[in-house]
PDB file of C-alpha atoms and ligand atoms in Angstrom:
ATOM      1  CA  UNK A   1       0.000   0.000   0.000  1.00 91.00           C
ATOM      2  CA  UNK A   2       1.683   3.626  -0.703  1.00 96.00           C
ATOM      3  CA  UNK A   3       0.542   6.609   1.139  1.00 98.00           C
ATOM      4  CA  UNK A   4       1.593   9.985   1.368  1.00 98.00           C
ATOM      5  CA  UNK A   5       3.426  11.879   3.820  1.00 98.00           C
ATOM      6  CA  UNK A   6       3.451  15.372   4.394  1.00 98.00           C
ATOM      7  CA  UNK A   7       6.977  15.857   4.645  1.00 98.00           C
ATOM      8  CA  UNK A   8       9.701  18.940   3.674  1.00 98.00           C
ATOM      9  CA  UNK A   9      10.515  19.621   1.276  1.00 98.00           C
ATOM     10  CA  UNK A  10       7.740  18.040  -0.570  1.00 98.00           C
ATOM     11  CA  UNK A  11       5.645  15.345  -0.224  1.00 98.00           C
ATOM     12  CA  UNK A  12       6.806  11.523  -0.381  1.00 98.00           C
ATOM     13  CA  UNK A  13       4.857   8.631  -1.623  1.00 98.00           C
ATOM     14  CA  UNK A  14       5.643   5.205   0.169  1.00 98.00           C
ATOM     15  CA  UNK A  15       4.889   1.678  -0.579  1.00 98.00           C
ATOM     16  CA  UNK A  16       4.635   0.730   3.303  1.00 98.00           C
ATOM     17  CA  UNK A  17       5.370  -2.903   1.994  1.00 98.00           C
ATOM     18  CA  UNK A  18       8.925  -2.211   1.253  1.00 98.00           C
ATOM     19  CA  UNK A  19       9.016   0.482   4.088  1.00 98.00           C
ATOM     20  CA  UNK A  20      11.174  -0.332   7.294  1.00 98.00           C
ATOM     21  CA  UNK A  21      11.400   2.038  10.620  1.00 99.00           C
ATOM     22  CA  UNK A  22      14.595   2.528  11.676  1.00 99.00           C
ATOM     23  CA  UNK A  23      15.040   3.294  15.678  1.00 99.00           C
ATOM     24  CA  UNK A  24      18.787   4.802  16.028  1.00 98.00           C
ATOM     25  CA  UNK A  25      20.253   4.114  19.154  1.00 98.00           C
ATOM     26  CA  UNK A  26      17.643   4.878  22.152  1.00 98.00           C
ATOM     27  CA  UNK A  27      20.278   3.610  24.367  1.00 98.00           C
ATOM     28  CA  UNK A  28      19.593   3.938  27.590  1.00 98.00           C
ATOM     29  CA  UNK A  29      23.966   4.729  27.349  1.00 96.00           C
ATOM     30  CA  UNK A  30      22.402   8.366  25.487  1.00 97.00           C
ATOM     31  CA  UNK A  31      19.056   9.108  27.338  1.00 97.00           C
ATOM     32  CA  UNK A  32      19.859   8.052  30.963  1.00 96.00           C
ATOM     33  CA  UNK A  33      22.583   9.054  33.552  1.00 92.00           C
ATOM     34  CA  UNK A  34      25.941   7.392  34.014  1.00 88.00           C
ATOM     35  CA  UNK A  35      26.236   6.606  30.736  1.00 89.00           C
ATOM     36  CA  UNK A  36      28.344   7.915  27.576  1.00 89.00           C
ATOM     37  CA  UNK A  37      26.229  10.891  26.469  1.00 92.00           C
ATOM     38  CA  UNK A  38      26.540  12.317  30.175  1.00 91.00           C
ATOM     39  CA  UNK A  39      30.520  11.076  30.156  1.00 87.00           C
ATOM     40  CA  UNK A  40      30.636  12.844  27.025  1.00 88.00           C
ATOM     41  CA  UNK A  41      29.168  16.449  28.921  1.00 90.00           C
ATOM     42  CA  UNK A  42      26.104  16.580  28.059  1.00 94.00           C
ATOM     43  CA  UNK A  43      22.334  17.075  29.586  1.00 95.00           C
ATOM     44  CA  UNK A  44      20.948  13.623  28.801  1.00 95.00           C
ATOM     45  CA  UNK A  45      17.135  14.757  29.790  1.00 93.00           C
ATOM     46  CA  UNK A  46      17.294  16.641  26.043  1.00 95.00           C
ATOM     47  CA  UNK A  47      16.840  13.311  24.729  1.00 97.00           C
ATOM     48  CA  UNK A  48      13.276  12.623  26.512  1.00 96.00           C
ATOM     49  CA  UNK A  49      11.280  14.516  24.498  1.00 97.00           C
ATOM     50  CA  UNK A  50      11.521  11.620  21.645  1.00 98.00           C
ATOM     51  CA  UNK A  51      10.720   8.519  23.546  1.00 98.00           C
ATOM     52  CA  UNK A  52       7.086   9.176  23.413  1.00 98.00           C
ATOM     53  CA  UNK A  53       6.247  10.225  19.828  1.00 98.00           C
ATOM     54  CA  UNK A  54       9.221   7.341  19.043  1.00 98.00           C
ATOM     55  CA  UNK A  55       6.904   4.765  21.084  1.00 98.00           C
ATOM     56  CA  UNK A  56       3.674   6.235  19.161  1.00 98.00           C
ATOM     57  CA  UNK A  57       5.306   5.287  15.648  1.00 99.00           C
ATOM     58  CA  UNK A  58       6.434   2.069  16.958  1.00 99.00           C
ATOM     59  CA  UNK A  59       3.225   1.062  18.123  1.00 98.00           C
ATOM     60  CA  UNK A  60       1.745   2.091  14.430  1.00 98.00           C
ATOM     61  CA  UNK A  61       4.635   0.341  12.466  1.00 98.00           C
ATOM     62  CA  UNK A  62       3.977  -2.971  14.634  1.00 98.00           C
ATOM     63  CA  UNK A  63       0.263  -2.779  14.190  1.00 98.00           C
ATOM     64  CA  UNK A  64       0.557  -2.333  10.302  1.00 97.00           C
ATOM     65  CA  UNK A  65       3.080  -4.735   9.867  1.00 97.00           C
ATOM     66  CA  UNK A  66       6.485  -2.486   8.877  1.00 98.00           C
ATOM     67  CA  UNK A  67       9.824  -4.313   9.437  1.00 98.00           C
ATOM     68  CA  UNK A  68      11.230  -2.808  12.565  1.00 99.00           C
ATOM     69  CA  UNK A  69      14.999  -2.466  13.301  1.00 99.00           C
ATOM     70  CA  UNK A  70      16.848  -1.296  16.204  1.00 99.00           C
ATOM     71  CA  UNK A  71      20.327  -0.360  16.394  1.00 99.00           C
ATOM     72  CA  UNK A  72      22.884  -0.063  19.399  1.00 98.00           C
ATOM     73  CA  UNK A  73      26.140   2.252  19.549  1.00 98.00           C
ATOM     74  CA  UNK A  74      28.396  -0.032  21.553  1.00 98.00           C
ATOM     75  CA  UNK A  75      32.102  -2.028  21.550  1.00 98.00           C
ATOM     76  CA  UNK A  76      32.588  -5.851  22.134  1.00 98.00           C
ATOM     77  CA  UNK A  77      33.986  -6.393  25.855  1.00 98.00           C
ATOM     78  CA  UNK A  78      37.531  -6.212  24.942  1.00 98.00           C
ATOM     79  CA  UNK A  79      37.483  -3.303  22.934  1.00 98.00           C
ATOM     80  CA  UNK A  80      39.349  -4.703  19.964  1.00 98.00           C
ATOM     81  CA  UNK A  81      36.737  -2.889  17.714  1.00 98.00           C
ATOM     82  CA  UNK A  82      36.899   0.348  19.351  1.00 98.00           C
ATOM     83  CA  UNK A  83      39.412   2.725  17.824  1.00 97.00           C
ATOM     84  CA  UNK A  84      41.794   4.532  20.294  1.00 96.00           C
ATOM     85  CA  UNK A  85      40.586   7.792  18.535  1.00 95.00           C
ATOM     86  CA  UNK A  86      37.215   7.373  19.925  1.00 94.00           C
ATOM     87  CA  UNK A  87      37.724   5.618  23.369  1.00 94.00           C
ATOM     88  CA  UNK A  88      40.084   8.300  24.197  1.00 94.00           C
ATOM     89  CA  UNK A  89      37.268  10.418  24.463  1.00 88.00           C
ATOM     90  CA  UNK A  90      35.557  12.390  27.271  1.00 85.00           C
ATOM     91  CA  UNK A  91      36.685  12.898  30.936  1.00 87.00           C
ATOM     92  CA  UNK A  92      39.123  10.160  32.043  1.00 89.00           C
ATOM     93  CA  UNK A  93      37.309   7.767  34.146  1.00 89.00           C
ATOM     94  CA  UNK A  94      34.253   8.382  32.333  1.00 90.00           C
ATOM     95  CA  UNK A  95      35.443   7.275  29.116  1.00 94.00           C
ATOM     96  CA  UNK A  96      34.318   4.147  27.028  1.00 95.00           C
ATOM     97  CA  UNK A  97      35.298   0.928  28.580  1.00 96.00           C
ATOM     98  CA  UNK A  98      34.830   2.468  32.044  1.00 95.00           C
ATOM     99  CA  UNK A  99      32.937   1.155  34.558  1.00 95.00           C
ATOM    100  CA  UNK A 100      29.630   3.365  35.358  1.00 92.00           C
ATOM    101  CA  UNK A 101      26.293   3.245  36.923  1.00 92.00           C
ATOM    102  CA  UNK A 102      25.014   0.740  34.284  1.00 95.00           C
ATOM    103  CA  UNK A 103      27.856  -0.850  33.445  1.00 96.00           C
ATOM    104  CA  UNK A 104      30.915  -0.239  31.178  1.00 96.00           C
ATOM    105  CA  UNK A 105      30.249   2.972  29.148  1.00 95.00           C
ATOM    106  CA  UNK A 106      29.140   1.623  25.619  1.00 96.00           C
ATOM    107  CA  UNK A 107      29.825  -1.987  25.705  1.00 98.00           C
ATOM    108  CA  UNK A 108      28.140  -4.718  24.756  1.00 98.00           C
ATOM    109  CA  UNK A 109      25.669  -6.798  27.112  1.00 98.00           C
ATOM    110  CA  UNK A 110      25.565  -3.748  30.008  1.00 98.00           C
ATOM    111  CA  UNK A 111      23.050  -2.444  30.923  1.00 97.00           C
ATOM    112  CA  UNK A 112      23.341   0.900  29.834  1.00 97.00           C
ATOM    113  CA  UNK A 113      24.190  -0.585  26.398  1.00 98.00           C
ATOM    114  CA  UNK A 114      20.472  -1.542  26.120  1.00 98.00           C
ATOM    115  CA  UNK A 115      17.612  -0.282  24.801  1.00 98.00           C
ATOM    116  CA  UNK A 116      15.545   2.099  26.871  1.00 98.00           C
ATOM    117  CA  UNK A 117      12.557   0.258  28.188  1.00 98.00           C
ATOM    118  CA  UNK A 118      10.031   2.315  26.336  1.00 98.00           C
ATOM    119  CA  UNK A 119      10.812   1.585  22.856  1.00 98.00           C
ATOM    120  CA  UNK A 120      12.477  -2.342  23.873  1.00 98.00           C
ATOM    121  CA  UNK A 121      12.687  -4.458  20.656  1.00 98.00           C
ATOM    122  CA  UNK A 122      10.393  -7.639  20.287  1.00 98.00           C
ATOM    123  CA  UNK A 123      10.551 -10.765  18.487  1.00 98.00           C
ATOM    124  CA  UNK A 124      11.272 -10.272  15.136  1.00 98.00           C
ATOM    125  CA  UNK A 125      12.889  -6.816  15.242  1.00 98.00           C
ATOM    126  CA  UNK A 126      16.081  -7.207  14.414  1.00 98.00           C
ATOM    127  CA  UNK A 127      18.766  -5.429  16.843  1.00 98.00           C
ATOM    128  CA  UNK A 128      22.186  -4.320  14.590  1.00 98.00           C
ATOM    129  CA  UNK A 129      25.121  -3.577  16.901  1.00 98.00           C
ATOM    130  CA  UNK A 130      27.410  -0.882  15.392  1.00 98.00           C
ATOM    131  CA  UNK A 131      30.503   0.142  16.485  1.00 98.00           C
ATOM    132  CA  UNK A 132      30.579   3.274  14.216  1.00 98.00           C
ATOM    133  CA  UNK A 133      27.941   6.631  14.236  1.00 98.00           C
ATOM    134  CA  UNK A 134      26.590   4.761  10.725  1.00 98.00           C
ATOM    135  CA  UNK A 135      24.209   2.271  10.624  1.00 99.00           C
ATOM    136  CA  UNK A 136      25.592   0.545   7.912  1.00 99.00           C
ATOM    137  CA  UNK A 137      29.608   0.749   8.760  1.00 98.00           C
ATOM    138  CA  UNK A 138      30.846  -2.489   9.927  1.00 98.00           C
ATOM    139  CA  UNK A 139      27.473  -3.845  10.335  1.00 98.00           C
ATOM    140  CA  UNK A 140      25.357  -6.254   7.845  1.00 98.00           C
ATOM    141  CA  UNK A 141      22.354  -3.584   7.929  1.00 98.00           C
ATOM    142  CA  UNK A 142      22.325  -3.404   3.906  1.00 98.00           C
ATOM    143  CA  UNK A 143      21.538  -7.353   3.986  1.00 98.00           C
ATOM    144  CA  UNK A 144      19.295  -7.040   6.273  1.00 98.00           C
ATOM    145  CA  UNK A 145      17.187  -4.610   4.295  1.00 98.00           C
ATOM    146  CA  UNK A 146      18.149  -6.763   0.749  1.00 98.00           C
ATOM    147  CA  UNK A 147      16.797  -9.145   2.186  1.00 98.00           C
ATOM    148  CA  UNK A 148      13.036  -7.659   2.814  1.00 98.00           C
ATOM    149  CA  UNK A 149      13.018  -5.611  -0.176  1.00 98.00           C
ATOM    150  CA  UNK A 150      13.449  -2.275   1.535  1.00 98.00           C
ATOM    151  CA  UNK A 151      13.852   0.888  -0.145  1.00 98.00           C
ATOM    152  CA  UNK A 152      12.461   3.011   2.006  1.00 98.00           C
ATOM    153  CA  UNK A 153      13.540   4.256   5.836  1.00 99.00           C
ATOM    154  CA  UNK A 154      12.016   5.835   8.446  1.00 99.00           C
ATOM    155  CA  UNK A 155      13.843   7.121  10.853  1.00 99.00           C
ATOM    156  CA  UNK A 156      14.303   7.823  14.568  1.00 99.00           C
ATOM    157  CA  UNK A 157      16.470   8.312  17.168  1.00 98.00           C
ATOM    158  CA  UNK A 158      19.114   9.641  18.761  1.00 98.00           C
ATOM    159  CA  UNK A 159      21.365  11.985  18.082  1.00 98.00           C
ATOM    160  CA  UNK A 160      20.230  13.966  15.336  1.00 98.00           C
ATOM    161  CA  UNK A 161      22.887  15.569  14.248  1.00 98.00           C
ATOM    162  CA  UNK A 162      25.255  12.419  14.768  1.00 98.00           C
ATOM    163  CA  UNK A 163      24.135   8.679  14.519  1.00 98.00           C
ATOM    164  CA  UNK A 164      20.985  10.018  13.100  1.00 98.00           C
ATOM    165  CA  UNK A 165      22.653  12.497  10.244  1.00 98.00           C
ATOM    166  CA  UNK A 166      25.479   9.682   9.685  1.00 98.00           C
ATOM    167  CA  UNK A 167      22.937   6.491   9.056  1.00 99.00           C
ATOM    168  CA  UNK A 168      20.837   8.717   6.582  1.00 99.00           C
ATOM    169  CA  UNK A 169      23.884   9.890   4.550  1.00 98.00           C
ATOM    170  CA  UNK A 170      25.093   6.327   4.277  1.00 98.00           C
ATOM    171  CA  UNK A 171      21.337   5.459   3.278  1.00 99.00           C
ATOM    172  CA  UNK A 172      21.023   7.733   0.808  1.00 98.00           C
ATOM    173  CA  UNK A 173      23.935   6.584  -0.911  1.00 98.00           C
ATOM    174  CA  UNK A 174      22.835   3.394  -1.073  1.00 98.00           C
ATOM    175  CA  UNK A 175      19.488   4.268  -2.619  1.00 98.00           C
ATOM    176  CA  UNK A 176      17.288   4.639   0.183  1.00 98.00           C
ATOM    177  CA  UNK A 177      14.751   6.891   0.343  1.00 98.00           C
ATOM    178  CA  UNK A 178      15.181   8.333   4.288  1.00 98.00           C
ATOM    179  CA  UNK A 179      12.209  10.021   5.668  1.00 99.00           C
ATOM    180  CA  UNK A 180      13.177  11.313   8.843  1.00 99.00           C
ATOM    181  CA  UNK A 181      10.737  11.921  11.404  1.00 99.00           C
ATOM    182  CA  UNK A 182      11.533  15.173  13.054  1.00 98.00           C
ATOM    183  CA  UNK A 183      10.215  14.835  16.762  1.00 98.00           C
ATOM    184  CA  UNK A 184      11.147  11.708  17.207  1.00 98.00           C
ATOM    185  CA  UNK A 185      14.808  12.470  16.978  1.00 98.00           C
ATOM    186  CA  UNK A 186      16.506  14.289  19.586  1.00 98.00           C
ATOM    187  CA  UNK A 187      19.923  16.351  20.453  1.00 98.00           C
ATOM    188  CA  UNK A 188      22.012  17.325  23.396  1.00 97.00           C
ATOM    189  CA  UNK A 189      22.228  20.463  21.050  1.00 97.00           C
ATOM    190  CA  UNK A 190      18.655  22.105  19.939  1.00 97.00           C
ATOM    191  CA  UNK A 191      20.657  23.822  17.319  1.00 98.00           C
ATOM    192  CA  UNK A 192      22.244  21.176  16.158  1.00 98.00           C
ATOM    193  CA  UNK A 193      18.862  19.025  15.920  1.00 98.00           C
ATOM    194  CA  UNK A 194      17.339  21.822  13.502  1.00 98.00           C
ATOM    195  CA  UNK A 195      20.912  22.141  11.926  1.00 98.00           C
ATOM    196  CA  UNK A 196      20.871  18.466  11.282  1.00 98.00           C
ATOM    197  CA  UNK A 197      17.395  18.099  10.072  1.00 98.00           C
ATOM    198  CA  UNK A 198      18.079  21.245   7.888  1.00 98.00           C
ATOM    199  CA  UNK A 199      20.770  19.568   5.885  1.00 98.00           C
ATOM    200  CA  UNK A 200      18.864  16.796   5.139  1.00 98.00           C
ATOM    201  CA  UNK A 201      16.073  18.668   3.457  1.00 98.00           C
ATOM    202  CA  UNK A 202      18.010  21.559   1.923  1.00 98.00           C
ATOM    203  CA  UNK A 203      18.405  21.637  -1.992  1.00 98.00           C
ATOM    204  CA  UNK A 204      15.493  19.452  -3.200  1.00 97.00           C
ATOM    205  CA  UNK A 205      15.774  17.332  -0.166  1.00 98.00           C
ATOM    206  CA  UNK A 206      19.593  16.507  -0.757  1.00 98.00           C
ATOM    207  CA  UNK A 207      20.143  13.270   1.536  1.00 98.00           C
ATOM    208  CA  UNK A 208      16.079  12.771   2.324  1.00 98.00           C
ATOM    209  CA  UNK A 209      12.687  14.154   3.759  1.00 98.00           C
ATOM    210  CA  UNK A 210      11.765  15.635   7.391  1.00 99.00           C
ATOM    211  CA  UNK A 211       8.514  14.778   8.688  1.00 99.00           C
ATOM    212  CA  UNK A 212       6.796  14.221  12.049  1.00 98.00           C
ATOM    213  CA  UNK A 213       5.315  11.529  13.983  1.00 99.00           C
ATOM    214  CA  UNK A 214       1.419  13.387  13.653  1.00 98.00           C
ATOM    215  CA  UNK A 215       2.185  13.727   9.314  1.00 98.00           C
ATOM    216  CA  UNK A 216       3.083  10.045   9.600  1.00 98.00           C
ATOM    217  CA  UNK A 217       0.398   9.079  11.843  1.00 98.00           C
ATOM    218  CA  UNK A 218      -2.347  10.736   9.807  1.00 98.00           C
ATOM    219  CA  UNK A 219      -1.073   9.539   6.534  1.00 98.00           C
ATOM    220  CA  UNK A 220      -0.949   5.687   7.820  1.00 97.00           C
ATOM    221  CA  UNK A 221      -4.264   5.402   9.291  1.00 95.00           C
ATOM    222  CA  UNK A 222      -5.963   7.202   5.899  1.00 88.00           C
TER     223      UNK A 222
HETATM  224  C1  C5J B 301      26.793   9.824  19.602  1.00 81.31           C
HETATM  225  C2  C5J B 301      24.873   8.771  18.606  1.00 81.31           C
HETATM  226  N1  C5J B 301      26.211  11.025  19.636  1.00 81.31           N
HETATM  227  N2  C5J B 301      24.124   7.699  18.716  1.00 81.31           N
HETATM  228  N3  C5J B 301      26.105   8.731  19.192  1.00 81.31           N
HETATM  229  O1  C5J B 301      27.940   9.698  19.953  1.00 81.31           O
HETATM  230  O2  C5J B 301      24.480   9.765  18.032  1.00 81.31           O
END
């Protein structure tokens, strides 16, 4: 069935049968404290303004059948796929590896590695662990998708401007079309959310289209 979203900067037209939702990292390491976004400096109570339009469009994509996938920011236990650039990181102590409230920051199998209990995966939603900001880097995301058909993404999650931005690039270049659902996305920067969501639909929509969870919403149930 194809439907139409409202979206910026025009309109898209779907076929919800090769349409998956794409849930970026609602970690409970980015939206909860002790974990790598608060290691990292930031306010991690920006993020919580997503989780409920992100559980509204989950609940709708389950109902009408999409192909849900989740994805997790994290490095195996013993680090050997976590490049020194990136675990040298943030405030010694605090840095990826370390141990924290939930566990070792950003590692596979803690607890803050997981995903936040609001938007948990269930059978049959594949979970793609990523040690990169991408989606597809180092993961086998494209075969997933090859092998449903896909060609079309929407997307959610955290951050906008990084995991977010970075997965919809990569998607783009691989011929997907990315709608990216606006409110459902979140930043430790609110500049950098609407800078992010700008460059996406600048110039004809140059890596995608912004939407919202309501636009989608509407546009599924009609
Ligand atoms: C970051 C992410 N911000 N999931 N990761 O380091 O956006």
């Amino acid at each position: 069935m194809v439907i139409q979203i409202p979206a910026e900067p025009a309109p898209v037209g779907i076929d919800l049968g090769r349409t998956a939702l794409i849930i970026i990292d609602m970690q409970r390491d980015f939206l909860e404290p002790g974990g790598f976004g608060e290691a990292l400096g930031n306010d991690v109570s920006l993020l919580k303004a997503a989780v409920e339009p992100c559980r509204q469009v989950l609940a709708a994509a389950r109902e009408a059948g999409l192909f849900v996938i989740h994805t997790r920011e994290g490095h195996r236990p013993d680090m050997a796929d976590a490049p020194p650039s990136k675990s040298e990181r943030g405030i010694p102590s605090k840095r990826i590896g370390d141990p924290g409230p939930m566990g070792r920051i950003l590692i596979q199998g803690e607890p803050g590695h997981d995903i936040i209990p609001e938007l948990y995966p269930i059978a049959g939603e594949p979970v793609v662990d990523k040690p990169g900001k991408g989606a597809f880097y180092a993961t086998n995301l494209s075969l997933i998708l090859a092998n449903r058909s896909i060609e079309n993404l929407l997307v959610c999650g955290v951050t906008t401007e990084v995991c977010v931005n970075t997965t919809v690039r990569e998607a783009n270049d691989r011929g997907f079309r990315c709608i990216v659902l606006a409110d459902c996305c979140g930043s430790y920067f609110p500049e950098f959310h609407t800078a992010g969501l700008a460059m996406i639909k600048a110039q004809g929509g140059i890596f995608g289209w912004v939407s919202g969870s309501k636009e989608l919403l509407t546009a599924m149930k009609a």
